[in-house]
CSV table of C-alpha atoms in Angstrom, one decimal:
chain,number,residue,atom,x,y,z
A,156,UNK,CA,106.2,92.2,139.8
A,157,UNK,CA,105.8,88.7,141.0
A,158,UNK,CA,104.1,86.1,138.8
A,159,UNK,CA,101.2,85.0,140.8
A,160,UNK,CA,99.9,83.0,137.6
A,161,UNK,CA,100.6,79.1,139.0
A,162,UNK,CA,100.2,79.7,142.8
A,163,UNK,CA,97.9,77.9,145.0
A,164,UNK,CA,95.4,79.6,147.3
A,165,UNK,CA,97.3,79.1,150.3
A,166,UNK,CA,100.5,80.4,148.4
A,167,UNK,CA,98.1,83.8,147.4
A,168,UNK,CA,97.0,84.1,150.9
A,169,UNK,CA,100.5,84.6,152.3
A,170,UNK,CA,101.8,86.4,149.0
A,171,UNK,CA,99.0,89.2,149.3
A,172,UNK,CA,98.9,89.4,153.2
A,173,UNK,CA,102.5,90.4,152.5
A,174,UNK,CA,101.9,92.4,149.8
A,175,UNK,CA,99.5,94.7,151.7
A,176,UNK,CA,101.8,95.2,154.5
A,177,UNK,CA,104.7,96.1,152.4
A,178,UNK,CA,102.3,98.6,149.8
A,179,UNK,CA,101.6,100.5,153.7
A,180,UNK,CA,105.4,100.2,154.3
A,181,UNK,CA,106.1,101.6,151.2
A,182,UNK,CA,103.6,104.7,151.3
A,183,UNK,CA,104.9,105.8,154.3
A,184,UNK,CA,108.2,106.0,152.4
A,185,UNK,CA,106.9,107.8,149.7
A,186,UNK,CA,104.9,110.6,152.0
A,187,UNK,CA,101.4,109.1,151.1
A,188,UNK,CA,98.6,108.5,153.3
A,189,UNK,CA,98.3,105.4,155.6
A,190,UNK,CA,95.2,104.4,157.7
A,191,UNK,CA,94.6,101.9,160.6
A,192,UNK,CA,90.7,100.7,159.8
A,193,UNK,CA,88.5,98.6,162.1
A,194,UNK,CA,87.8,95.3,160.3
A,195,UNK,CA,83.8,95.9,159.2
A,196,UNK,CA,84.3,99.7,158.5
A,197,UNK,CA,83.7,100.7,154.8
A,198,UNK,CA,87.2,99.9,153.0
A,199,UNK,CA,85.7,101.3,149.9
A,200,UNK,CA,86.1,104.9,150.8
A,201,UNK,CA,90.0,104.8,151.5
A,202,UNK,CA,90.6,102.2,148.7
A,203,UNK,CA,89.0,105.0,146.3
A,204,UNK,CA,91.4,107.4,147.7
A,205,UNK,CA,94.3,105.2,147.1
A,206,UNK,CA,95.0,105.5,150.8
A,207,UNK,CA,97.1,102.5,152.2
A,208,UNK,CA,95.4,100.6,154.7
A,209,UNK,CA,96.0,99.0,158.3
A,210,UNK,CA,93.6,96.4,160.0
A,211,UNK,CA,95.0,96.2,163.8
A,212,UNK,CA,92.3,93.5,164.4
A,213,UNK,CA,93.7,91.5,161.5
A,214,UNK,CA,97.6,92.1,162.6
A,215,UNK,CA,96.5,91.6,166.7
A,216,UNK,CA,95.5,88.1,165.1
A,217,UNK,CA,98.3,87.6,163.7
A,218,UNK,CA,100.2,88.5,166.4
A,219,UNK,CA,98.2,86.0,168.5
A,220,UNK,CA,98.6,83.0,166.2
A,221,UNK,CA,102.8,83.4,166.0
A,222,UNK,CA,102.7,83.1,169.6
A,223,UNK,CA,104.0,87.0,170.1
A,224,UNK,CA,100.7,88.4,172.1
A,225,UNK,CA,102.0,88.5,175.6
A,226,UNK,CA,104.9,91.2,175.0
A,227,UNK,CA,102.9,93.6,173.5
A,228,UNK,CA,100.6,92.8,176.0
A,229,UNK,CA,102.8,93.3,179.1
A,230,UNK,CA,103.4,96.7,177.2
A,231,UNK,CA,99.4,97.5,177.5
A,232,UNK,CA,99.3,96.4,180.9
A,233,UNK,CA,102.0,98.8,181.8
A,234,UNK,CA,100.3,101.6,180.2
A,235,UNK,CA,97.1,100.8,182.6
A,236,UNK,CA,94.9,99.3,180.0
A,237,UNK,CA,92.6,97.5,181.7
A,238,UNK,CA,92.9,93.7,181.4
A,239,UNK,CA,89.0,93.4,180.6
A,240,UNK,CA,89.3,95.6,177.7
A,241,UNK,CA,89.5,94.2,174.0
A,242,UNK,CA,92.8,91.9,173.9
A,243,UNK,CA,92.9,93.3,170.2
A,244,UNK,CA,92.7,96.5,171.2
A,245,UNK,CA,95.4,95.9,174.2
A,246,UNK,CA,97.8,93.9,171.8
A,247,UNK,CA,97.4,96.9,169.3
A,248,UNK,CA,98.0,99.5,171.7
A,249,UNK,CA,100.8,98.1,173.2
A,250,UNK,CA,102.3,97.5,169.3
A,251,UNK,CA,101.4,101.3,169.0
A,252,UNK,CA,103.4,102.1,172.0
A,253,UNK,CA,106.4,100.3,170.5
A,254,UNK,CA,106.1,102.0,167.7
A,255,UNK,CA,106.0,105.5,169.0
A,256,UNK,CA,108.8,104.7,171.0
A,257,UNK,CA,110.9,103.8,167.9
A,258,UNK,CA,109.7,107.2,166.0
A,259,UNK,CA,110.5,109.3,169.3
A,260,UNK,CA,113.8,107.6,170.0
A,261,UNK,CA,115.2,106.5,166.7
A,262,UNK,CA,115.9,103.1,168.3
A,263,UNK,CA,114.0,100.0,167.9
A,264,UNK,CA,112.3,98.4,171.5
A,265,UNK,CA,113.5,95.0,172.2
A,266,UNK,CA,110.2,93.6,171.9
A,267,UNK,CA,109.4,95.1,169.0
A,268,UNK,CA,112.9,93.7,167.3
A,269,UNK,CA,111.8,90.4,168.4
A,270,UNK,CA,108.3,90.6,167.6
A,271,UNK,CA,107.1,87.9,165.1
A,272,UNK,CA,104.2,90.5,163.9
A,273,UNK,CA,104.8,91.9,160.2
A,274,UNK,CA,106.4,95.7,160.7
A,275,UNK,CA,103.6,97.9,159.8
A,276,UNK,CA,103.8,102.0,159.7
A,277,UNK,CA,102.4,104.4,162.2
A,278,UNK,CA,98.7,105.7,160.7
A,279,UNK,CA,98.2,109.2,159.4
A,280,UNK,CA,94.5,108.8,160.4
A,281,UNK,CA,92.1,106.1,161.6
A,282,UNK,CA,88.7,105.3,160.6
A,283,UNK,CA,86.1,103.4,162.9
A,284,UNK,CA,82.7,101.8,162.9
A,285,UNK,CA,80.5,100.5,165.7
A,286,UNK,CA,78.8,97.8,163.9
A,287,UNK,CA,80.9,95.5,166.1
A,288,UNK,CA,81.1,97.2,169.1
A,289,UNK,CA,81.2,100.3,170.8
A,290,UNK,CA,85.1,99.7,172.5
A,291,UNK,CA,86.0,100.6,168.5
A,292,UNK,CA,84.7,104.0,169.3
A,293,UNK,CA,87.0,104.4,172.4
A,294,UNK,CA,90.0,102.4,170.8
A,295,UNK,CA,90.4,104.6,167.9
A,296,UNK,CA,89.7,107.8,169.5
A,297,UNK,CA,92.5,106.6,171.9
A,298,UNK,CA,94.9,105.8,168.9
A,299,UNK,CA,93.9,109.3,167.4
A,300,UNK,CA,94.6,111.3,170.9
A,301,UNK,CA,98.0,109.2,171.5
A,302,UNK,CA,99.3,110.1,167.8
A,303,UNK,CA,97.7,113.7,167.1
A,304,UNK,CA,95.8,112.5,164.4
A,305,UNK,CA,92.5,112.5,162.4
A,306,UNK,CA,89.9,110.1,163.6
A,307,UNK,CA,86.7,109.2,161.5
A,308,UNK,CA,83.6,107.6,162.9
A,309,UNK,CA,80.9,106.0,161.2
A,310,UNK,CA,78.0,105.6,163.6
A,311,UNK,CA,76.0,102.1,163.0
A,312,UNK,CA,73.0,101.7,165.5
A,313,UNK,CA,72.0,98.7,166.9
A,314,UNK,CA,69.0,96.7,164.9
A,315,UNK,CA,66.5,96.2,168.0
A,316,UNK,CA,64.2,95.2,165.0
A,317,UNK,CA,64.4,93.2,161.8
A,318,UNK,CA,64.2,94.0,159.0
A,319,UNK,CA,66.1,97.1,158.9
A,320,UNK,CA,64.1,100.6,158.9
A,321,UNK,CA,64.8,102.9,156.0
A,322,UNK,CA,65.3,106.0,158.7
A,323,UNK,CA,68.4,103.7,160.0
A,324,UNK,CA,69.8,103.4,156.2
A,325,UNK,CA,69.3,106.8,155.6
A,326,UNK,CA,71.3,107.7,158.8
A,327,UNK,CA,74.3,105.8,157.9
A,328,UNK,CA,74.1,106.7,154.4
A,329,UNK,CA,74.7,110.2,155.7
A,330,UNK,CA,77.3,108.9,158.0
A,331,UNK,CA,78.9,107.9,155.1
A,332,UNK,CA,78.9,111.1,153.1
A,333,UNK,CA,80.5,112.6,156.3
A,334,UNK,CA,83.2,110.1,156.2
A,335,UNK,CA,83.6,110.8,152.4
A,336,UNK,CA,83.7,115.1,153.3
A,337,UNK,CA,86.2,114.0,156.1
A,338,UNK,CA,88.6,111.9,153.8
A,339,UNK,CA,88.4,114.9,151.2
A,340,UNK,CA,89.7,116.9,154.0
A,341,UNK,CA,92.4,114.5,154.8
A,342,UNK,CA,93.6,113.9,151.6
A,343,UNK,CA,93.3,117.1,150.1
A,344,UNK,CA,91.6,116.0,146.6
A,345,UNK,CA,88.0,115.4,145.6
A,346,UNK,CA,86.5,112.2,145.9
A,347,UNK,CA,86.3,110.5,142.7
A,348,UNK,CA,82.9,108.6,142.7
A,349,UNK,CA,83.5,106.8,139.2
A,350,UNK,CA,86.4,105.1,140.8
A,351,UNK,CA,84.4,104.6,143.8
A,352,UNK,CA,81.5,102.6,141.9
A,353,UNK,CA,84.8,100.0,140.4
A,354,UNK,CA,85.8,99.7,144.0
A,355,UNK,CA,82.3,98.9,145.3
A,356,UNK,CA,81.8,96.4,142.2
A,357,UNK,CA,85.3,95.2,143.3
A,358,UNK,CA,84.5,94.5,146.5
A,359,UNK,CA,81.0,92.6,145.5
A,360,UNK,CA,83.1,90.3,143.2
A,361,UNK,CA,85.5,89.4,146.2
A,362,UNK,CA,82.3,88.6,148.4
A,363,UNK,CA,80.8,86.3,146.0
A,364,UNK,CA,83.9,84.6,145.8
A,365,UNK,CA,84.1,84.6,149.5
A,366,UNK,CA,80.4,83.3,149.9
A,367,UNK,CA,81.5,80.7,147.2
A,368,UNK,CA,84.5,78.9,149.8
A,369,UNK,CA,81.6,79.2,152.7
A,370,UNK,CA,78.8,77.0,150.7
A,371,UNK,CA,81.0,74.3,150.1
A,372,UNK,CA,80.9,73.1,153.6
A,373,UNK,CA,77.6,72.1,152.9
A,374,UNK,CA,78.7,69.3,151.1
A,375,UNK,CA,78.8,65.9,153.1
A,376,UNK,CA,81.5,64.9,153.4
A,377,UNK,CA,83.1,68.2,153.2
A,378,UNK,CA,86.0,69.4,151.1
A,379,UNK,CA,86.4,72.6,153.6
A,380,UNK,CA,87.6,72.4,156.8
A,381,UNK,CA,85.8,75.5,158.6
A,382,UNK,CA,89.2,76.2,160.2
A,383,UNK,CA,90.6,77.6,157.0
A,384,UNK,CA,87.7,80.3,156.8
A,385,UNK,CA,89.3,81.6,159.5
A,386,UNK,CA,92.9,81.8,158.1
A,387,UNK,CA,91.4,83.0,154.6
A,388,UNK,CA,89.5,85.8,156.4
A,389,UNK,CA,92.8,87.7,156.5
A,390,UNK,CA,91.9,89.0,152.9
A,391,UNK,CA,88.1,89.2,152.9
A,392,UNK,CA,89.0,92.2,156.1
A,393,UNK,CA,92.1,93.6,154.5
A,394,UNK,CA,91.6,93.0,150.6
A,395,UNK,CA,87.8,92.9,150.0
A,396,UNK,CA,88.1,95.8,148.0
A,397,UNK,CA,91.2,94.9,146.1
A,398,UNK,CA,91.6,92.4,143.6
A,399,UNK,CA,93.8,90.0,146.0
A,400,UNK,CA,90.8,88.8,147.9
A,401,UNK,CA,88.7,88.1,144.4
A,402,UNK,CA,91.9,86.3,143.2
A,403,UNK,CA,92.9,84.3,146.2
A,404,UNK,CA,89.3,83.3,147.0
A,405,UNK,CA,88.6,82.0,143.2
A,406,UNK,CA,91.5,79.9,143.4
A,407,UNK,CA,90.7,78.7,146.9
A,408,UNK,CA,87.0,77.9,145.6
A,409,UNK,CA,88.1,76.2,142.3
A,410,UNK,CA,91.0,73.9,144.4
A,411,UNK,CA,87.8,72.7,146.7
A,412,UNK,CA,85.2,72.4,143.9
A,413,UNK,CA,88.1,70.3,142.2
A,414,UNK,CA,88.7,68.0,145.1
A,415,UNK,CA,84.9,67.6,145.4
A,416,UNK,CA,84.6,66.3,141.8
A,417,UNK,CA,87.8,63.6,142.7
A,418,UNK,CA,86.3,62.5,145.9
A,419,UNK,CA,89.1,64.9,148.4
A,420,UNK,CA,87.6,66.0,151.4
A,421,UNK,CA,89.0,67.9,154.1
A,422,UNK,CA,89.5,65.0,156.4
A,423,UNK,CA,90.2,62.2,154.2
A,424,UNK,CA,87.1,60.4,154.8
A,425,UNK,CA,87.6,60.7,158.4
A,426,UNK,CA,84.7,63.1,158.8
A,427,UNK,CA,82.4,61.6,161.9
A,428,UNK,CA,80.3,64.8,163.1
A,429,UNK,CA,80.3,68.2,162.1
A,430,UNK,CA,80.0,71.4,164.5
A,431,UNK,CA,79.5,75.2,164.5
A,432,UNK,CA,81.9,77.2,166.1
A,433,UNK,CA,80.4,80.4,167.8
A,434,UNK,CA,82.7,83.3,168.3
A,435,UNK,CA,85.8,84.4,167.5
A,436,UNK,CA,88.9,81.9,167.0
A,437,UNK,CA,91.4,81.1,169.8
A,438,UNK,CA,94.3,82.7,167.7
A,439,UNK,CA,97.2,81.7,170.4
A,440,UNK,CA,95.8,78.2,170.5
A,441,UNK,CA,94.2,77.7,167.3
A,442,UNK,CA,96.3,74.3,166.4
A,443,UNK,CA,95.2,73.0,169.4
A,444,UNK,CA,91.4,73.9,169.1
A,445,UNK,CA,91.6,72.1,165.7
A,446,UNK,CA,93.4,68.9,166.4
A,447,UNK,CA,91.3,68.4,169.5
A,448,UNK,CA,88.6,68.7,167.2
A,449,UNK,CA,90.1,66.6,164.4
A,450,UNK,CA,90.9,64.0,166.8
A,451,UNK,CA,87.7,63.0,167.9
A,452,UNK,CA,86.6,62.9,164.0
A,453,UNK,CA,84.6,66.4,164.0
A,454,UNK,CA,84.8,69.0,161.4
A,455,UNK,CA,83.5,72.6,161.7
A,456,UNK,CA,81.5,73.3,159.0
A,457,UNK,CA,79.7,76.0,160.3
A,458,UNK,CA,80.9,79.6,161.9
A,459,UNK,CA,78.8,83.0,161.9
A,460,UNK,CA,82.2,84.9,162.5
A,461,UNK,CA,83.7,84.5,158.8
A,462,UNK,CA,80.1,85.4,157.6
A,463,UNK,CA,80.6,88.9,159.3
A,464,UNK,CA,82.2,90.0,156.0
A,465,UNK,CA,79.3,88.6,153.8
A,466,UNK,CA,78.7,92.4,152.7
A,467,UNK,CA,76.5,91.8,149.5
A,468,UNK,CA,75.3,95.3,148.3
A,469,UNK,CA,74.0,97.0,145.1
A,470,UNK,CA,77.2,99.2,143.6
A,471,UNK,CA,76.0,102.6,143.0
A,472,UNK,CA,73.1,102.4,145.7
A,473,UNK,CA,74.4,104.2,149.3
A,474,UNK,CA,71.1,102.6,151.1
A,475,UNK,CA,71.9,99.4,150.3
A,476,UNK,CA,75.4,99.3,151.3
A,477,UNK,CA,74.4,101.0,154.3
A,478,UNK,CA,71.9,98.1,154.8
A,479,UNK,CA,75.2,95.6,154.2
A,480,UNK,CA,77.4,97.6,156.9
A,481,UNK,CA,74.4,97.6,159.8
A,482,UNK,CA,73.1,93.9,159.6
A,483,UNK,CA,75.9,91.8,160.5
A,484,UNK,CA,74.2,89.7,162.8
A,485,UNK,CA,76.0,90.7,166.4
A,486,UNK,CA,74.7,94.6,165.4
A,487,UNK,CA,71.3,92.8,165.3
A,488,UNK,CA,68.3,91.5,167.7
A,489,UNK,CA,68.5,88.4,169.3
A,490,UNK,CA,65.5,86.8,167.1
A,491,UNK,CA,68.2,87.6,164.5
A,492,UNK,CA,70.8,86.0,165.9
A,493,UNK,CA,69.1,82.9,166.4
A,494,UNK,CA,67.9,83.0,163.1
A,495,UNK,CA,71.4,83.0,161.5
A,496,UNK,CA,72.5,80.7,163.9
A,497,UNK,CA,69.9,78.3,162.8
A,498,UNK,CA,70.3,78.8,158.8
A,499,UNK,CA,74.3,78.3,159.7
A,500,UNK,CA,73.9,75.2,161.6
A,501,UNK,CA,71.5,73.6,159.1
A,502,UNK,CA,73.4,74.8,156.0
A,503,UNK,CA,76.4,73.1,157.5
A,504,UNK,CA,74.3,70.2,158.5
A,505,UNK,CA,76.2,70.3,161.9
A,506,UNK,CA,75.7,67.9,164.7
A,507,UNK,CA,76.5,70.1,167.2
A,508,UNK,CA,77.5,73.6,168.7
A,509,UNK,CA,80.2,75.0,170.5
A,510,UNK,CA,80.4,78.3,172.0
A,511,UNK,CA,83.2,80.4,172.7
A,512,UNK,CA,82.7,82.5,175.6
A,513,UNK,CA,85.4,85.1,174.9
A,514,UNK,CA,86.6,87.1,178.0
A,515,UNK,CA,87.8,90.3,176.3
A,516,UNK,CA,84.7,90.0,173.6
A,517,UNK,CA,81.8,90.7,175.5
A,518,UNK,CA,79.5,91.2,172.7
A,519,UNK,CA,80.7,88.1,170.9
A,520,UNK,CA,79.7,86.6,174.0
A,521,UNK,CA,76.8,88.4,175.1
A,522,UNK,CA,73.2,86.3,174.9
A,523,UNK,CA,75.2,83.3,173.9
A,524,UNK,CA,73.6,81.3,176.7
A,525,UNK,CA,69.8,82.7,175.3
A,526,UNK,CA,71.1,82.0,171.9
A,527,UNK,CA,72.0,78.4,172.8
A,528,UNK,CA,69.1,77.6,174.6
A,529,UNK,CA,66.7,78.6,172.2
A,530,UNK,CA,68.1,76.8,169.2
A,531,UNK,CA,68.3,73.5,171.6
A,532,UNK,CA,64.7,73.7,171.8
A,533,UNK,CA,64.3,74.1,168.2
A,534,UNK,CA,67.1,71.7,166.4
A,535,UNK,CA,67.4,69.4,169.4
A,536,UNK,CA,71.1,69.2,168.9
A,537,UNK,CA,73.7,69.2,172.0
A,538,UNK,CA,76.2,72.0,173.3
A,539,UNK,CA,79.0,73.2,174.7
A,540,UNK,CA,80.6,76.8,175.9
A,541,UNK,CA,84.3,77.1,176.7
A,542,UNK,CA,85.9,80.0,178.0
A,543,UNK,CA,88.8,81.7,176.0
A,544,UNK,CA,90.0,84.7,174.5
A,545,UNK,CA,90.7,86.1,170.7
A,546,UNK,CA,94.6,87.1,171.8
A,547,UNK,CA,95.5,86.7,175.2
A,548,UNK,CA,96.7,83.2,175.8
A,549,UNK,CA,96.3,83.3,179.8
A,550,UNK,CA,92.6,83.5,179.5
A,551,UNK,CA,92.4,80.0,177.7
A,552,UNK,CA,92.7,76.5,179.4
A,553,UNK,CA,93.7,73.4,176.9
A,554,UNK,CA,92.2,70.9,179.5
A,555,UNK,CA,89.0,72.3,179.7
A,556,UNK,CA,88.6,72.9,176.1
A,557,UNK,CA,89.4,69.6,176.0
A,558,UNK,CA,87.0,68.2,178.4
A,559,UNK,CA,84.2,70.1,176.7
A,560,UNK,CA,84.8,68.8,173.6
A,561,UNK,CA,84.6,65.3,174.5
A,562,UNK,CA,81.4,65.9,176.1
A,563,UNK,CA,80.0,67.2,173.4
A,564,UNK,CA,81.7,64.0,171.3
A,565,UNK,CA,79.5,62.2,173.6
A,566,UNK,CA,76.4,63.4,173.4
A,567,UNK,CA,76.4,63.9,169.5
A,568,UNK,CA,77.5,60.3,169.6
A,569,UNK,CA,74.5,59.6,171.6
A,570,UNK,CA,72.3,61.7,169.2
A,571,UNK,CA,73.3,59.8,166.2
A,572,UNK,CA,72.7,56.2,167.7
A,573,UNK,CA,69.4,57.7,168.8
A,574,UNK,CA,68.2,58.6,165.4
A,575,UNK,CA,70.0,54.9,164.0
A,576,UNK,CA,67.8,53.0,166.4
A,577,UNK,CA,64.3,54.6,165.8
């Protein structure tokens, strides 16, 4: 067993990411069950049942970040998946098709052989939850049909009003119970509620450390570059119900607090303006988007996207857990979305906002114009939007992004000069 005691947070992140994939590969070899899960579907149930888990969205993001998306997107294109469909789904469907070909023929397709992606095994069943979008329902149903495996669906209705009514929480808690019953049938054993409680407690410890990291961006200057949250997000998605996430996040938070104490900041004292990033990262162009902002002295200290996994609830209380999985801001009404973003902007002491108009993730772009207008009337901060995509590199124009952030930078400067002249 590898000794992780003296590893940095960055080293722990890489180690545990690979460990999770290795556990899934090992489980498949040993005849144990492997599940492919939606990113904000409850992980607690499968972890309590000792099922190895893979998260297609995170895996697709990794493929995009490593510049390997086009090959698998071409496979999805050839299978007839529409270009307007979520690119996470298309990357995953293309990758799944390559794994299928390998399983059927015994030969590894060239595109799979040269893919920079971590190798993952095919699933024995899938689990999804529509608290992000309804595309996830069709995506995972399609996986189930293509592979002839079970599909567990947890239905989480959209919250048209806030606070969340009790009947909605009761409905979702019943969905949880049904998922447990399906898991018992798939796994061939009874659900261990004592172990489930321990898994819930672990999840809360991981989430607490995740929130601890995010809160550090409120310092000015900030010891945390918000783009680091995009990278560390892999573990809040894939391992929040394991101690892997808690260990890594605690280490990172400790490092950041030590830096703060010693006056070591993310931009080495060159922080000039602070922005909120609304939307998913542009994984194939992550370096370009980060450097474009950094070169102008702009640091990202606010983003609602990593906050999707602020899944705080009371262990042992199924209704509380149901509320956590339904209150994520993109599953709530415009008024609440505005409130969430307003709190993030003020908490990050931000000077402007960037909205990622994501071609293939419609829900993350839905109501951005309305949200931006409402927030600007409230806080008088400038904003810009740019066209992009989370995984398909063809839907992002670096020149457009650069032009937009230059415009934002100029508006933020004017705002600051106006305040200083008053």
